[in-house]
Amino acid sequence: MDRPNETSHVMGFILLGLSAHPKLEKTFFVLILLMYLVILLGNGVLILVTFLGSPLHTPMYFFLGNLSFLDICYTTSSVPLILDSFLTPRKTISFSACFGQMFLSFAMGATECVLLSMMAFDRYVAICNPLRYPVVMSKAAYVPMAAGSWAAGITNSIVQTFQAMRLPFCGDNVINHFTCEILAVLKLACADISINIISMVVANMIFLVIPVLFIFVSYVFIIATILRIPSAEGRKKAFSTCSAHLTVVVVFYGTIFFMYGKPKSKDPLGADKQDLADKLISLFYGVVTPMLNPIIYSLRNKDVKAAVRNQWLRTAE
């Protein structure tokens, strides 16, 4: 039976967070708060130097500035909610705020997947076709590539969030998560969610599998080209230009595949421990990865380090 009006029976949701583990809440509050401040500072500095530092006005650093802005938006859509849940047991969130947070997280996550593949293409052209790089990766090309990444991610998020919002929620309103994670929310719907699941599978193919394959193929050609360079110094220099991006890709996708691909325990006695582990892995993906991105690019890229140092000296003058 169709029950479209039963959504009104649920005016909001309750986020469990770590309420089942109160001893951990204060520790994780301090830890996540410090990580969030590092994210804001690190990514904020990267945005500043990539757009103000003239040596960094290149496609790679334009993408990097977008990635840093995206990481700030992604964490800001969820971290304040997570911090609040540590201070407020069984945190209540309104229906509209829940789906607003879901929309932002979905949009930022999908955009990052596409953006990382655009950065892989940039590295492919720079190493495999260096003479054509200024033509292929002109401003008329890399700006639409970045804009297209944002448009694709936002469009996907609109579709997924709208489909979830149309479901009736008429019973249990307790979300066993820190945030309004879509799978946790869909479990509460009192209707058939098969269309939502099919839509998410298609979206995962488009925004996860295809970008991963694209990045993999790009790096196969990149590594093959690097290995053909006769001098060891030349190989080292070529690899250094893409090592930071490759590290970010491994951390980002490695966490996603581990989070969703690890086997589920069939032992009911270990369900509580597994539930806690799933939440902490999700927390790692949502906070630690955006924190590592500016650190990786700062430590593994001499141009970024020089730009940060120059910007610091200008500010100190």
JSON list of C-alpha atoms in Angstrom, two decimals, residues 122-210:
[
{"chain": "A", "resi": 122, "resn": "ASP", "atom": "CA", "xyz": [46.69, 15.85, -15.64]},
{"chain": "A", "resi": 123, "resn": "ARG", "atom": "CA", "xyz": [49.67, 13.78, -14.39]},
{"chain": "A", "resi": 124, "resn": "TYR", "atom": "CA", "xyz": [49.32, 11.41, -17.38]},
{"chain": "A", "resi": 125, "resn": "VAL", "atom": "CA", "xyz": [49.57, 14.25, -19.89]},
{"chain": "A", "resi": 126, "resn": "ALA", "atom": "CA", "xyz": [52.41, 15.96, -17.97]},
{"chain": "A", "resi": 127, "resn": "ILE", "atom": "CA", "xyz": [54.58, 12.81, -17.91]},
{"chain": "A", "resi": 128, "resn": "CYS", "atom": "CA", "xyz": [53.53, 10.88, -21.03]},
{"chain": "A", "resi": 129, "resn": "ASN", "atom": "CA", "xyz": [53.01, 13.85, -23.40]},
{"chain": "A", "resi": 130, "resn": "PRO", "atom": "CA", "xyz": [54.98, 16.76, -21.89]},
{"chain": "A", "resi": 131, "resn": "LEU", "atom": "CA", "xyz": [55.31, 18.67, -25.17]},
{"chain": "A", "resi": 132, "resn": "ARG", "atom": "CA", "xyz": [51.54, 18.74, -25.64]},
{"chain": "A", "resi": 133, "resn": "TYR", "atom": "CA", "xyz": [50.82, 19.53, -21.97]},
{"chain": "A", "resi": 134, "resn": "PRO", "atom": "CA", "xyz": [50.38, 23.33, -22.40]},
{"chain": "A", "resi": 135, "resn": "VAL", "atom": "CA", "xyz": [47.89, 22.73, -25.21]},
{"chain": "A", "resi": 136, "resn": "VAL", "atom": "CA", "xyz": [45.93, 19.81, -23.75]},
{"chain": "A", "resi": 137, "resn": "MET", "atom": "CA", "xyz": [45.80, 21.22, -20.21]},
{"chain": "A", "resi": 138, "resn": "SER", "atom": "CA", "xyz": [45.12, 24.83, -21.09]},
{"chain": "A", "resi": 139, "resn": "LYS", "atom": "CA", "xyz": [42.91, 26.99, -18.89]},
{"chain": "A", "resi": 140, "resn": "ALA", "atom": "CA", "xyz": [40.06, 26.40, -21.35]},
{"chain": "A", "resi": 141, "resn": "ALA", "atom": "CA", "xyz": [40.37, 22.68, -20.53]},
{"chain": "A", "resi": 142, "resn": "TYR", "atom": "CA", "xyz": [41.20, 22.37, -16.82]},
{"chain": "A", "resi": 143, "resn": "VAL", "atom": "CA", "xyz": [38.63, 24.88, -15.53]},
{"chain": "A", "resi": 144, "resn": "PRO", "atom": "CA", "xyz": [35.69, 23.03, -17.20]},
{"chain": "A", "resi": 145, "resn": "MET", "atom": "CA", "xyz": [37.18, 19.73, -15.97]},
{"chain": "A", "resi": 146, "resn": "ALA", "atom": "CA", "xyz": [37.04, 20.97, -12.37]},
{"chain": "A", "resi": 147, "resn": "ALA", "atom": "CA", "xyz": [33.59, 22.53, -12.86]},
{"chain": "A", "resi": 148, "resn": "GLY", "atom": "CA", "xyz": [32.35, 19.28, -14.43]},
{"chain": "A", "resi": 149, "resn": "SER", "atom": "CA", "xyz": [33.56, 17.33, -11.38]},
{"chain": "A", "resi": 150, "resn": "TRP", "atom": "CA", "xyz": [31.53, 19.58, -9.09]},
{"chain": "A", "resi": 151, "resn": "ALA", "atom": "CA", "xyz": [28.48, 19.45, -11.36]},
{"chain": "A", "resi": 152, "resn": "ALA", "atom": "CA", "xyz": [28.59, 15.64, -11.58]},
{"chain": "A", "resi": 153, "resn": "GLY", "atom": "CA", "xyz": [28.92, 15.23, -7.82]},
{"chain": "A", "resi": 154, "resn": "ILE", "atom": "CA", "xyz": [26.12, 17.68, -7.03]},
{"chain": "A", "resi": 155, "resn": "THR", "atom": "CA", "xyz": [23.80, 16.13, -9.64]},
{"chain": "A", "resi": 156, "resn": "ASN", "atom": "CA", "xyz": [24.35, 12.66, -8.20]},
{"chain": "A", "resi": 157, "resn": "SER", "atom": "CA", "xyz": [23.69, 13.95, -4.70]},
{"chain": "A", "resi": 158, "resn": "ILE", "atom": "CA", "xyz": [20.43, 15.61, -5.77]},
{"chain": "A", "resi": 159, "resn": "VAL", "atom": "CA", "xyz": [19.20, 12.33, -7.27]},
{"chain": "A", "resi": 160, "resn": "GLN", "atom": "CA", "xyz": [20.18, 10.15, -4.28]},
{"chain": "A", "resi": 161, "resn": "THR", "atom": "CA", "xyz": [18.95, 12.59, -1.62]},
{"chain": "A", "resi": 162, "resn": "PHE", "atom": "CA", "xyz": [15.64, 13.32, -3.38]},
{"chain": "A", "resi": 163, "resn": "GLN", "atom": "CA", "xyz": [14.91, 9.60, -3.73]},
{"chain": "A", "resi": 164, "resn": "ALA", "atom": "CA", "xyz": [15.62, 9.06, -0.02]},
{"chain": "A", "resi": 165, "resn": "MET", "atom": "CA", "xyz": [13.48, 12.04, 1.03]},
{"chain": "A", "resi": 166, "resn": "ARG", "atom": "CA", "xyz": [10.46, 10.64, -0.84]},
{"chain": "A", "resi": 167, "resn": "LEU", "atom": "CA", "xyz": [10.44, 7.49, 1.30]},
{"chain": "A", "resi": 168, "resn": "PRO", "atom": "CA", "xyz": [7.95, 7.24, 4.18]},
{"chain": "A", "resi": 169, "resn": "PHE", "atom": "CA", "xyz": [9.51, 7.12, 7.67]},
{"chain": "A", "resi": 170, "resn": "CYS", "atom": "CA", "xyz": [6.80, 6.09, 10.08]},
{"chain": "A", "resi": 171, "resn": "GLY", "atom": "CA", "xyz": [8.41, 3.90, 12.73]},
{"chain": "A", "resi": 172, "resn": "ASP", "atom": "CA", "xyz": [11.85, 3.76, 14.32]},
{"chain": "A", "resi": 173, "resn": "ASN", "atom": "CA", "xyz": [13.76, 7.04, 13.98]},
{"chain": "A", "resi": 174, "resn": "VAL", "atom": "CA", "xyz": [17.08, 6.05, 15.60]},
{"chain": "A", "resi": 175, "resn": "ILE", "atom": "CA", "xyz": [20.08, 6.24, 13.24]},
{"chain": "A", "resi": 176, "resn": "ASN", "atom": "CA", "xyz": [22.93, 4.03, 14.44]},
{"chain": "A", "resi": 177, "resn": "HIS", "atom": "CA", "xyz": [25.60, 6.41, 13.17]},
{"chain": "A", "resi": 178, "resn": "PHE", "atom": "CA", "xyz": [27.33, 9.74, 13.81]},
{"chain": "A", "resi": 179, "resn": "THR", "atom": "CA", "xyz": [25.65, 11.42, 10.85]},
{"chain": "A", "resi": 180, "resn": "CYS", "atom": "CA", "xyz": [22.77, 10.87, 8.42]},
{"chain": "A", "resi": 181, "resn": "GLU", "atom": "CA", "xyz": [24.64, 8.22, 6.45]},
{"chain": "A", "resi": 182, "resn": "ILE", "atom": "CA", "xyz": [22.33, 7.15, 3.63]},
{"chain": "A", "resi": 183, "resn": "LEU", "atom": "CA", "xyz": [22.41, 3.38, 4.25]},
{"chain": "A", "resi": 184, "resn": "ALA", "atom": "CA", "xyz": [21.66, 3.90, 7.95]},
{"chain": "A", "resi": 185, "resn": "VAL", "atom": "CA", "xyz": [18.73, 6.19, 7.05]},
{"chain": "A", "resi": 186, "resn": "LEU", "atom": "CA", "xyz": [17.32, 3.86, 4.38]},
{"chain": "A", "resi": 187, "resn": "LYS", "atom": "CA", "xyz": [17.09, 1.05, 6.96]},
{"chain": "A", "resi": 188, "resn": "LEU", "atom": "CA", "xyz": [14.48, 3.15, 8.81]},
{"chain": "A", "resi": 189, "resn": "ALA", "atom": "CA", "xyz": [12.14, 3.56, 5.81]},
{"chain": "A", "resi": 190, "resn": "CYS", "atom": "CA", "xyz": [8.81, 1.71, 6.02]},
{"chain": "A", "resi": 191, "resn": "ALA", "atom": "CA", "xyz": [8.69, 1.09, 2.26]},
{"chain": "A", "resi": 192, "resn": "ASP", "atom": "CA", "xyz": [10.50, -0.82, -0.45]},
{"chain": "A", "resi": 193, "resn": "ILE", "atom": "CA", "xyz": [13.99, 0.67, -0.94]},
{"chain": "A", "resi": 194, "resn": "SER", "atom": "CA", "xyz": [15.04, -1.51, -3.90]},
{"chain": "A", "resi": 195, "resn": "ILE", "atom": "CA", "xyz": [14.97, 1.48, -6.30]},
{"chain": "A", "resi": 196, "resn": "ASN", "atom": "CA", "xyz": [17.25, 3.42, -3.94]},
{"chain": "A", "resi": 197, "resn": "ILE", "atom": "CA", "xyz": [19.68, 0.50, -3.72]},
{"chain": "A", "resi": 198, "resn": "ILE", "atom": "CA", "xyz": [19.76, 0.05, -7.50]},
{"chain": "A", "resi": 199, "resn": "SER", "atom": "CA", "xyz": [20.32, 3.80, -7.93]},
{"chain": "A", "resi": 200, "resn": "MET", "atom": "CA", "xyz": [23.20, 3.72, -5.43]},
{"chain": "A", "resi": 201, "resn": "VAL", "atom": "CA", "xyz": [24.79, 0.71, -7.17]},
{"chain": "A", "resi": 202, "resn": "VAL", "atom": "CA", "xyz": [24.68, 2.56, -10.50]},
{"chain": "A", "resi": 203, "resn": "ALA", "atom": "CA", "xyz": [26.10, 5.69, -8.84]},
{"chain": "A", "resi": 204, "resn": "ASN", "atom": "CA", "xyz": [28.90, 3.66, -7.24]},
{"chain": "A", "resi": 205, "resn": "MET", "atom": "CA", "xyz": [29.79, 2.23, -10.65]},
{"chain": "A", "resi": 206, "resn": "ILE", "atom": "CA", "xyz": [29.94, 5.73, -12.13]},
{"chain": "A", "resi": 207, "resn": "PHE", "atom": "CA", "xyz": [31.64, 7.57, -9.26]},
{"chain": "A", "resi": 208, "resn": "LEU", "atom": "CA", "xyz": [33.79, 4.83, -7.72]},
{"chain": "A", "resi": 209, "resn": "VAL", "atom": "CA", "xyz": [34.56, 2.03, -10.15]},
{"chain": "A", "resi": 210, "resn": "ILE", "atom": "CA", "xyz": [35.01, 4.08, -13.35]}
]
